[in-house]
Short mmCIF file of C-alpha atoms in Angstrom, two decimals:
data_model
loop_
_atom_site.label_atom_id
_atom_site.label_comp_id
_atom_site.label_asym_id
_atom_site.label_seq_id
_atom_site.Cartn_x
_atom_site.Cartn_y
_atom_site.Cartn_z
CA UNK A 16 27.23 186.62 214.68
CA UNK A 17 30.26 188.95 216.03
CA UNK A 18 30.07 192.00 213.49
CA UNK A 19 33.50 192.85 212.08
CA UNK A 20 35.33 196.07 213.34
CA UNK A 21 34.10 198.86 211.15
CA UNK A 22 37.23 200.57 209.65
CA UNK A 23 36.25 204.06 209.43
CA UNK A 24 39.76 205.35 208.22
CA UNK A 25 40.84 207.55 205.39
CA UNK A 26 43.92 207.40 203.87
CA UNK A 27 43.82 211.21 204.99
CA UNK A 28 42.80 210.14 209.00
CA UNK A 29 45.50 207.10 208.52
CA UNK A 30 48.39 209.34 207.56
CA UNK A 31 47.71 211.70 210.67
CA UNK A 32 47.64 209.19 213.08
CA UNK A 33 51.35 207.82 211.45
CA UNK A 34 52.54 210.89 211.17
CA UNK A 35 51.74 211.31 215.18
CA UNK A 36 53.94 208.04 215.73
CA UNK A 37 56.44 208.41 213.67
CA UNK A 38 57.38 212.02 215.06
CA UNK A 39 56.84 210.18 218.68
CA UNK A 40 58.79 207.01 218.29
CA UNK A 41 60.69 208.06 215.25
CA UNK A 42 59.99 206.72 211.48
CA UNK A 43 62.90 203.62 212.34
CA UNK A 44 61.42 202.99 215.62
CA UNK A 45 57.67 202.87 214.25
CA UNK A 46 56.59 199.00 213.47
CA UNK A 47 53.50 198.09 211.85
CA UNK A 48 52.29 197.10 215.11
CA UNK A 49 52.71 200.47 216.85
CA UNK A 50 50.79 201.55 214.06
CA UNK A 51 48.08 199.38 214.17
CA UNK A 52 48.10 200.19 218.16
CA UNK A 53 47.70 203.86 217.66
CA UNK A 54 44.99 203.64 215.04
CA UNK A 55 42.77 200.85 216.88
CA UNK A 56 42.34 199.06 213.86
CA UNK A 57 44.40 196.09 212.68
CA UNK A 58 47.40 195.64 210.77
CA UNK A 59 45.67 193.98 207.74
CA UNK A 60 43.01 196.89 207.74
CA UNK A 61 46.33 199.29 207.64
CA UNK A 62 47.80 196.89 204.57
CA UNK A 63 43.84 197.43 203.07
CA UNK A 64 45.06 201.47 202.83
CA UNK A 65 48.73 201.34 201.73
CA UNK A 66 51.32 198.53 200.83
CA UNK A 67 53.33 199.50 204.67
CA UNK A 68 55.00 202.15 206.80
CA UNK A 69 57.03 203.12 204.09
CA UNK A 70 54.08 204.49 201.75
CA UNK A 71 52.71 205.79 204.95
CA UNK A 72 56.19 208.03 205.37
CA UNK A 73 56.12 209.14 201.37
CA UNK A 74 52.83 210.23 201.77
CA UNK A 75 53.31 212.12 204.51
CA UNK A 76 56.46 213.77 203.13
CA UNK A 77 54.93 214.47 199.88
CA UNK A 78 52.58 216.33 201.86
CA UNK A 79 55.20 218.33 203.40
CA UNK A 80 56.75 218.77 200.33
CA UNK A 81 53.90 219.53 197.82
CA UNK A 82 53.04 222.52 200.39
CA UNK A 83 56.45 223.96 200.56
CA UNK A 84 57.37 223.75 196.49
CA UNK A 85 53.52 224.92 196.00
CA UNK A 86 55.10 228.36 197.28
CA UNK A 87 57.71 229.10 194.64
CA UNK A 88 54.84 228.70 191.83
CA UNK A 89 52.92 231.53 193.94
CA UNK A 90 52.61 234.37 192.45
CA UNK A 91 54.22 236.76 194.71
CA UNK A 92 57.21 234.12 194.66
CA UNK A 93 57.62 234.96 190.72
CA UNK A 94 57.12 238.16 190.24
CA UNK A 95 59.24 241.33 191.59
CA UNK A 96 62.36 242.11 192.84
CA UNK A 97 64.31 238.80 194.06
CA UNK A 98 64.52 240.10 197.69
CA UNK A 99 60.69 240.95 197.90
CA UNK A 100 60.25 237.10 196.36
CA UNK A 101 62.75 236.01 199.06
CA UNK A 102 60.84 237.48 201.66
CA UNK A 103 57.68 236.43 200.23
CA UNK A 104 59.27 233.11 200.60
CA UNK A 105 60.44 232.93 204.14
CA UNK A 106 57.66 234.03 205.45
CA UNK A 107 55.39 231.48 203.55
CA UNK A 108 57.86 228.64 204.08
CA UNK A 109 57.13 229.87 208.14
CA UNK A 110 53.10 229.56 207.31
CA UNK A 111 53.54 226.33 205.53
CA UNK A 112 55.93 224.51 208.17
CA UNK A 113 53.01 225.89 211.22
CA UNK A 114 49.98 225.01 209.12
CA UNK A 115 51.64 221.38 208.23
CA UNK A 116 53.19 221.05 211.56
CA UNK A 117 53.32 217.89 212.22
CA UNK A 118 54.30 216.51 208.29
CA UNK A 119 56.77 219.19 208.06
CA UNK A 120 58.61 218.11 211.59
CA UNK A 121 58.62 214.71 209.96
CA UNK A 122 60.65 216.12 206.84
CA UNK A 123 62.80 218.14 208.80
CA UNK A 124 63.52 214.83 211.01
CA UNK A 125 64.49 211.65 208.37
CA UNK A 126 67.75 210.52 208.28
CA UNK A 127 68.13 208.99 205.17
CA UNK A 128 68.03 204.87 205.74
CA UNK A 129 65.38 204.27 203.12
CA UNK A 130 64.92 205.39 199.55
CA UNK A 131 62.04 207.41 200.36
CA UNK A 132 64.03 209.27 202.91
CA UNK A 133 66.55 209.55 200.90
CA UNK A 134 64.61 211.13 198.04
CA UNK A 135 62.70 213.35 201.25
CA UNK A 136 66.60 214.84 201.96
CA UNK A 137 67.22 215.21 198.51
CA UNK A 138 63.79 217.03 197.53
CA UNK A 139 64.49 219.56 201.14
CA UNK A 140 68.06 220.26 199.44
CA UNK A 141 66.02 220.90 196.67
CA UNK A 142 63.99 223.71 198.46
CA UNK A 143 66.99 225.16 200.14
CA UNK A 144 68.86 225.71 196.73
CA UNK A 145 65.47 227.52 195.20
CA UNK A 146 65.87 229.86 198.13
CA UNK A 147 69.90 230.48 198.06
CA UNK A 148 68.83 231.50 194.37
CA UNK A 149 66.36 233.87 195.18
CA UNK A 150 69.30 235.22 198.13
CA UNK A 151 72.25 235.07 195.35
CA UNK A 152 69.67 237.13 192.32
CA UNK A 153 69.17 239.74 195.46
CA UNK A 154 73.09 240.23 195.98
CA UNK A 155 73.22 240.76 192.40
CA UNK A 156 70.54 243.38 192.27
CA UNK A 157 72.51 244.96 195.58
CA UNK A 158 69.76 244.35 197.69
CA UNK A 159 71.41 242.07 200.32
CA UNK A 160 73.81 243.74 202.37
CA UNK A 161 77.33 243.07 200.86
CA UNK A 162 78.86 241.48 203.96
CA UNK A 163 76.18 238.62 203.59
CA UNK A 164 77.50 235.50 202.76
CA UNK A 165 75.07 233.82 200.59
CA UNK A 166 75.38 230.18 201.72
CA UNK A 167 75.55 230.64 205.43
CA UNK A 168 72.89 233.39 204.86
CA UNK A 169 70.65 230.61 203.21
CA UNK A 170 71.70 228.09 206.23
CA UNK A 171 70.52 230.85 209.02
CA UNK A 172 67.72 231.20 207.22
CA UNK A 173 66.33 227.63 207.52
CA UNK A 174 68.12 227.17 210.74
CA UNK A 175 65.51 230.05 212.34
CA UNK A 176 62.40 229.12 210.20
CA UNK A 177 63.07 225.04 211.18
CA UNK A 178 63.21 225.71 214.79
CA UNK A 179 59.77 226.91 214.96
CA UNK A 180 58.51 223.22 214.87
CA UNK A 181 60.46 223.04 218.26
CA UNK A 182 58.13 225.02 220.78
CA UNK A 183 54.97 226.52 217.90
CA UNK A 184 51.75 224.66 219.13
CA UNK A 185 49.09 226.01 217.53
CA UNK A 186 46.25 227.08 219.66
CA UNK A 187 47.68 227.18 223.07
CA UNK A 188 46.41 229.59 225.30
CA UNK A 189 48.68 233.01 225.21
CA UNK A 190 50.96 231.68 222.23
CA UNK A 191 51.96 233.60 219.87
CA UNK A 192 49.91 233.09 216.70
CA UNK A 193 51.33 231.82 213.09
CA UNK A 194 50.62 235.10 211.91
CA UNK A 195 52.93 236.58 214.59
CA UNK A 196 55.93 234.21 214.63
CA UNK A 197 55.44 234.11 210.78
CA UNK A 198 56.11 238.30 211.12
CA UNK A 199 58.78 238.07 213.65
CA UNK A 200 60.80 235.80 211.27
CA UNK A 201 60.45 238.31 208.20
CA UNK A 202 61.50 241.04 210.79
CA UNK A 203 64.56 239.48 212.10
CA UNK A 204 66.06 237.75 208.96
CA UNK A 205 65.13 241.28 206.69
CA UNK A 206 65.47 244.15 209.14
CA UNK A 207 67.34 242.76 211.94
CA UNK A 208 66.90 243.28 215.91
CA UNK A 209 68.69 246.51 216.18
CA UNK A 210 66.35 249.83 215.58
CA UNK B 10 102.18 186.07 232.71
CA UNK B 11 99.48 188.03 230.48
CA UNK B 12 99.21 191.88 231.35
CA UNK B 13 96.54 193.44 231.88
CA UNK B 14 95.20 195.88 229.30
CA UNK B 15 96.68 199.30 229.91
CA UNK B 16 94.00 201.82 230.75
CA UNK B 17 95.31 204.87 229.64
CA UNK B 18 92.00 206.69 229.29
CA UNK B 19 91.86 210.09 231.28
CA UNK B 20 88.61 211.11 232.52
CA UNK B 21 88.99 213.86 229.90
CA UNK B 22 89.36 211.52 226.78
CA UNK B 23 86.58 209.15 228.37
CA UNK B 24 84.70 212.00 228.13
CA UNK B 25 85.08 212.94 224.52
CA UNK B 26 84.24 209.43 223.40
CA UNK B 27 81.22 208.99 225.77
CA UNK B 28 79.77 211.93 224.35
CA UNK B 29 80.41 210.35 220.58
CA UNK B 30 78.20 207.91 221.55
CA UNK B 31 75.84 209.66 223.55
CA UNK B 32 75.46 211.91 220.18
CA UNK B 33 75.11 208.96 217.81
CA UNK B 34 73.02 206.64 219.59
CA UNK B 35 71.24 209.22 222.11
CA UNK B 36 71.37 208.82 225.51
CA UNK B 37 68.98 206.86 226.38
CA UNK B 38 70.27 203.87 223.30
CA UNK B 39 73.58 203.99 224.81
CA UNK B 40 74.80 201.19 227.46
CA UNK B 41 77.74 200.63 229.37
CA UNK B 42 78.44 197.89 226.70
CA UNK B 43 78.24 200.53 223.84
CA UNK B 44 80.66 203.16 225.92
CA UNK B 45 83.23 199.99 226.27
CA UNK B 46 83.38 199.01 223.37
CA UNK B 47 83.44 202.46 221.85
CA UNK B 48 86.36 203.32 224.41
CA UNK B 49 87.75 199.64 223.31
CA UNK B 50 88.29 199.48 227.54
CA UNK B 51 86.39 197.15 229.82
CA UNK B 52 83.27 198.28 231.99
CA UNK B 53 85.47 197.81 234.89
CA UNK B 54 88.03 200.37 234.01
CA UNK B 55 84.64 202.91 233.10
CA UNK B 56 83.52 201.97 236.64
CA UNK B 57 87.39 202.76 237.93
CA UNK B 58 86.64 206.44 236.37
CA UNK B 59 82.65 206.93 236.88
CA UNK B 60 79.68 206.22 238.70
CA UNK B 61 77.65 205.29 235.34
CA UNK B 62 76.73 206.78 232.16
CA UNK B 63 74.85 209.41 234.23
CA UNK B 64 78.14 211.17 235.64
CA UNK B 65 79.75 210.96 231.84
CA UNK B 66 76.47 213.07 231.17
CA UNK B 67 76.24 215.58 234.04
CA UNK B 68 80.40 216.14 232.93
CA UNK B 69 79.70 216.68 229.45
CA UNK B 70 76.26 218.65 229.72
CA UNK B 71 78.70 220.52 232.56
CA UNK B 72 81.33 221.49 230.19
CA UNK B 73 78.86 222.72 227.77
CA UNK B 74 77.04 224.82 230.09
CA UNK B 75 80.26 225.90 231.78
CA UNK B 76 80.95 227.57 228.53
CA UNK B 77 77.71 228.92 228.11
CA UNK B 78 76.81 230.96 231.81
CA UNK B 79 81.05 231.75 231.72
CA UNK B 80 79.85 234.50 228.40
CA UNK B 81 78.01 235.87 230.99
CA UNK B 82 80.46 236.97 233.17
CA UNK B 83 83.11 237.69 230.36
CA UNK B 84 83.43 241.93 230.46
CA UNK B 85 81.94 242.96 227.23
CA UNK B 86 78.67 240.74 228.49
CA UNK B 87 78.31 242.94 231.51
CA UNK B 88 78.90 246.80 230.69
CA UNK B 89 77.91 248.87 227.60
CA UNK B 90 74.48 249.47 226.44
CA UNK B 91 72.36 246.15 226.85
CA UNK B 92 72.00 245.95 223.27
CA UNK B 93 75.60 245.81 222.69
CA UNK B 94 76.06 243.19 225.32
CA UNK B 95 73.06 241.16 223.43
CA UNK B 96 74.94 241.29 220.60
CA UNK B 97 78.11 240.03 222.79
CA UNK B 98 76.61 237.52 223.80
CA UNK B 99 74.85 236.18 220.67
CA UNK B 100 78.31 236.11 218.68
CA UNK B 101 80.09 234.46 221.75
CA UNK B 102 77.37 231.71 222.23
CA UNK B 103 77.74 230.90 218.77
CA UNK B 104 81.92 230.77 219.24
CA UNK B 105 81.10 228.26 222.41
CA UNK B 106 78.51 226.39 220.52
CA UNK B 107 81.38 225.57 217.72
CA UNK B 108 84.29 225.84 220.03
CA UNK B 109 82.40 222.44 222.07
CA UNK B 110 80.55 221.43 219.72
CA UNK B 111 79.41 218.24 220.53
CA UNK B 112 79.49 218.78 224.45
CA UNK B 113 76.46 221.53 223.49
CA UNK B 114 74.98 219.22 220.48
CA UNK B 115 74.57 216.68 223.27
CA UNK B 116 73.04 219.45 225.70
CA UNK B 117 70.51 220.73 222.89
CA UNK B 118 69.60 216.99 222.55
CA UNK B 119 68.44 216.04 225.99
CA UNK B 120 64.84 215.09 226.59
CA UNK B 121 63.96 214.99 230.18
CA UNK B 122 63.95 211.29 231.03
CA UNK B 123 66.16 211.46 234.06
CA UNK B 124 67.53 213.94 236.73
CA UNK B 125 70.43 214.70 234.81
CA UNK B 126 68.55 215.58 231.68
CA UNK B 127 65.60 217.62 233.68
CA UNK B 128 68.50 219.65 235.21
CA UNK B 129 70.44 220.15 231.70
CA UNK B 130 67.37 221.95 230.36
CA UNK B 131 66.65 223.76 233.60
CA UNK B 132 70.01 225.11 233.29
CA UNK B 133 69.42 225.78 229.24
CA UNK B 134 66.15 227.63 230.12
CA UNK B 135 67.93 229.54 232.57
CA UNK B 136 70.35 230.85 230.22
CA UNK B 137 68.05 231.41 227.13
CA UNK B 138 66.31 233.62 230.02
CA UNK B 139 69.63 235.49 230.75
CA UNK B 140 69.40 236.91 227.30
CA UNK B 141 65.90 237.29 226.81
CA UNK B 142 66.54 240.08 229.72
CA UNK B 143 69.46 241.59 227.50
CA UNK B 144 66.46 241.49 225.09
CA UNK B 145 64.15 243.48 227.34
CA UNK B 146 66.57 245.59 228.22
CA UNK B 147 67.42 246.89 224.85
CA UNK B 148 63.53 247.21 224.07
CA UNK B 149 63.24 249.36 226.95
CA UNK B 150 66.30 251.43 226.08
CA UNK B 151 64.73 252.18 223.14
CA UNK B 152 67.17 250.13 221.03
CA UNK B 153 65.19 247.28 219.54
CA UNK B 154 62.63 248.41 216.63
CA UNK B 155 59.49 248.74 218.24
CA UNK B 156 57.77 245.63 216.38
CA UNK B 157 60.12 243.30 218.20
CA UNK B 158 58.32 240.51 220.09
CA UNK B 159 60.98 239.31 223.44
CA UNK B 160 59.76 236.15 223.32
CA UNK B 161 59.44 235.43 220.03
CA UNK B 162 62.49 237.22 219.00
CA UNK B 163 64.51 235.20 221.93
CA UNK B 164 63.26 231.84 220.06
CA UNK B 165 64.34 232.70 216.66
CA UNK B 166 67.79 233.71 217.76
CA UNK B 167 68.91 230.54 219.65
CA UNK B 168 66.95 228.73 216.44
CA UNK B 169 69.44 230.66 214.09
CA UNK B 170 72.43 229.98 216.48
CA UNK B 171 71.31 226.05 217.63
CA UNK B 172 71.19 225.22 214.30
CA UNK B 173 74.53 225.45 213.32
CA UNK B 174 74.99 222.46 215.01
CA UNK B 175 73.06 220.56 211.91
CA UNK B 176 75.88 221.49 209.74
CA UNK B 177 79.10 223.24 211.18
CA UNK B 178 82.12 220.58 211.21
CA UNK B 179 85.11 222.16 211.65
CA UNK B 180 87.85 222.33 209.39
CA UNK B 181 86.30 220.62 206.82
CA UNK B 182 87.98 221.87 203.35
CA UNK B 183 86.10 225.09 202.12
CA UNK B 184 83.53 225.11 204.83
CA UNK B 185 83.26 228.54 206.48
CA UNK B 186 84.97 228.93 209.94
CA UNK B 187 83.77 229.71 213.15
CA UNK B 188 84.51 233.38 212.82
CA UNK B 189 82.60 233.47 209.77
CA UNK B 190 79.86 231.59 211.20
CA UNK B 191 79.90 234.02 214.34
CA UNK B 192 79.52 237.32 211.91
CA UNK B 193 76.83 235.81 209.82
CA UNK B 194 74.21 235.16 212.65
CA UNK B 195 75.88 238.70 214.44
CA UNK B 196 75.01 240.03 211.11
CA UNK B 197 71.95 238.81 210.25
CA UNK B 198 70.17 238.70 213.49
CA UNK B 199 71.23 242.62 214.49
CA UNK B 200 71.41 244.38 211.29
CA UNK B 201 69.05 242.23 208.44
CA UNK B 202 69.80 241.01 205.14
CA UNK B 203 68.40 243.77 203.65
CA UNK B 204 70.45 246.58 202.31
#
């Protein structure tokens, strides 16, 4: 009697591996069957987990997101002067994005053709307001520079902090560690390059 | 007697629409059929002007990097204190970013799948290693803060400055112009957003 292929998956080990193909082949270019490919285990063991590749890519984002809006309820993101919060929050937003690499590059990479990608956009507009609030309450206090413009300020911000999922591989031999790149961002958006 | 459809494409405008394409669909999506019917000319009269889609890339990803190594030579990028011809050179990359903005948008885009592409991120590599000298330089003239990382620092500034082309359009109503855009990242990257 041929013993049926044990499915060993999580929903946890699932999402990983989709998370891996959708960055790879893009969420719109990811079919059930790539899916089902990358896992080893078949399609209708993937529907036993979740309803399709579209709870897959919620999941995944709500990952992405729950870490990111878990920082503004951090302490050190509520208490203090706005511009030590701000900082407080750049530099975890860095530690997030590197310690949820690969669900974070997903977020930062959905175009918006589904509803769930649509609502991922719209919650990541979300974050970036709760941060240009933070930059605004500091220009009030007088503890931005006064040349700052507070919108393209907030849009530098995120421009340097979303690149890191471009070239940051954890682990690499002789790469800079999160802890590093995480301290070089608060250096260069706060204090800037020149001595 | 029908006459024949006027081709009154230049390889300039053939350009501008190829890389339209190239931008929307990526490179590797887009077909001769695609860059026809996008030009609304036959593939014939592409053929009369180029090789292939390959030559409308190496011209656009051309133009771009034309723009980029001709900062280099530009005066105020080659006397002065290196930390002042950093900062030269970080405001006028971000002019040239918006000034061709979708020749570079294209150029930041390309993945490596053919000669073309390999050689368009050779070329990119060179340059971010142009100014990661400027960087050294500085550090070793003493005019970098001490707890600046080259490398590291070098990443984060094209991050801040390749980002702009996620969101810069240019005169869109209200949005900030390219001279406002330049100061911003001159601003924030050089002297912080801390007071």
């Amino acid at each position: 009697m041929a013993m049926a292929k044990r499915d060993t998956y999580t929903p946890e080990s699932l999402l990983a591996v989709a998370v891996e193909v959708f960055n790879e082949r893009g969420y719109d270019g990811t079919s059930m069957e790539h899916l089902s490919q990358a896992a080893g285990i078949s399609k209708s063991s993937i529907y036993h987990h979740v309803k399709g590749k579209e709870e897959l890519l919620r999941r995944a984002i709500s990952r992405a997101l729950d870490g990111l809006f878990g920082i503004l309820r951090e302490p050190d993101a509520l208490e203090g002067a706005a511009i030590d919060r701000l900082q407080y929050v750049v530099r975890r937003t860095a530690e997030v994005l590197m310690a949820e690499l690969p669900y974070v590059t997903l977020l930062l990479r959905v175009r918006g053709n589904t509803d769930t990608e649509r609502w991922a956009m719209e919650r990541r507009r979300e974050f970036d307001h709760e941060v240009a609030e933070l930059l605004k309450t500091a220009a009030a206090d007088g503890d931005l520079r006064p040349d700052v413009d507070v919108r393209l300020a907030t849009r530098l911000l995120f421009g340097m902090i979303n690149s890191i999922v471009e070239w940051y591989r954890p682990g690499r031999g002789g790469a800079a560690t999160s802890d590093e790149v995480a301290d070089a961002v608060v250096r260069t958006a706060f204090a800037g390059l020149r001595v």
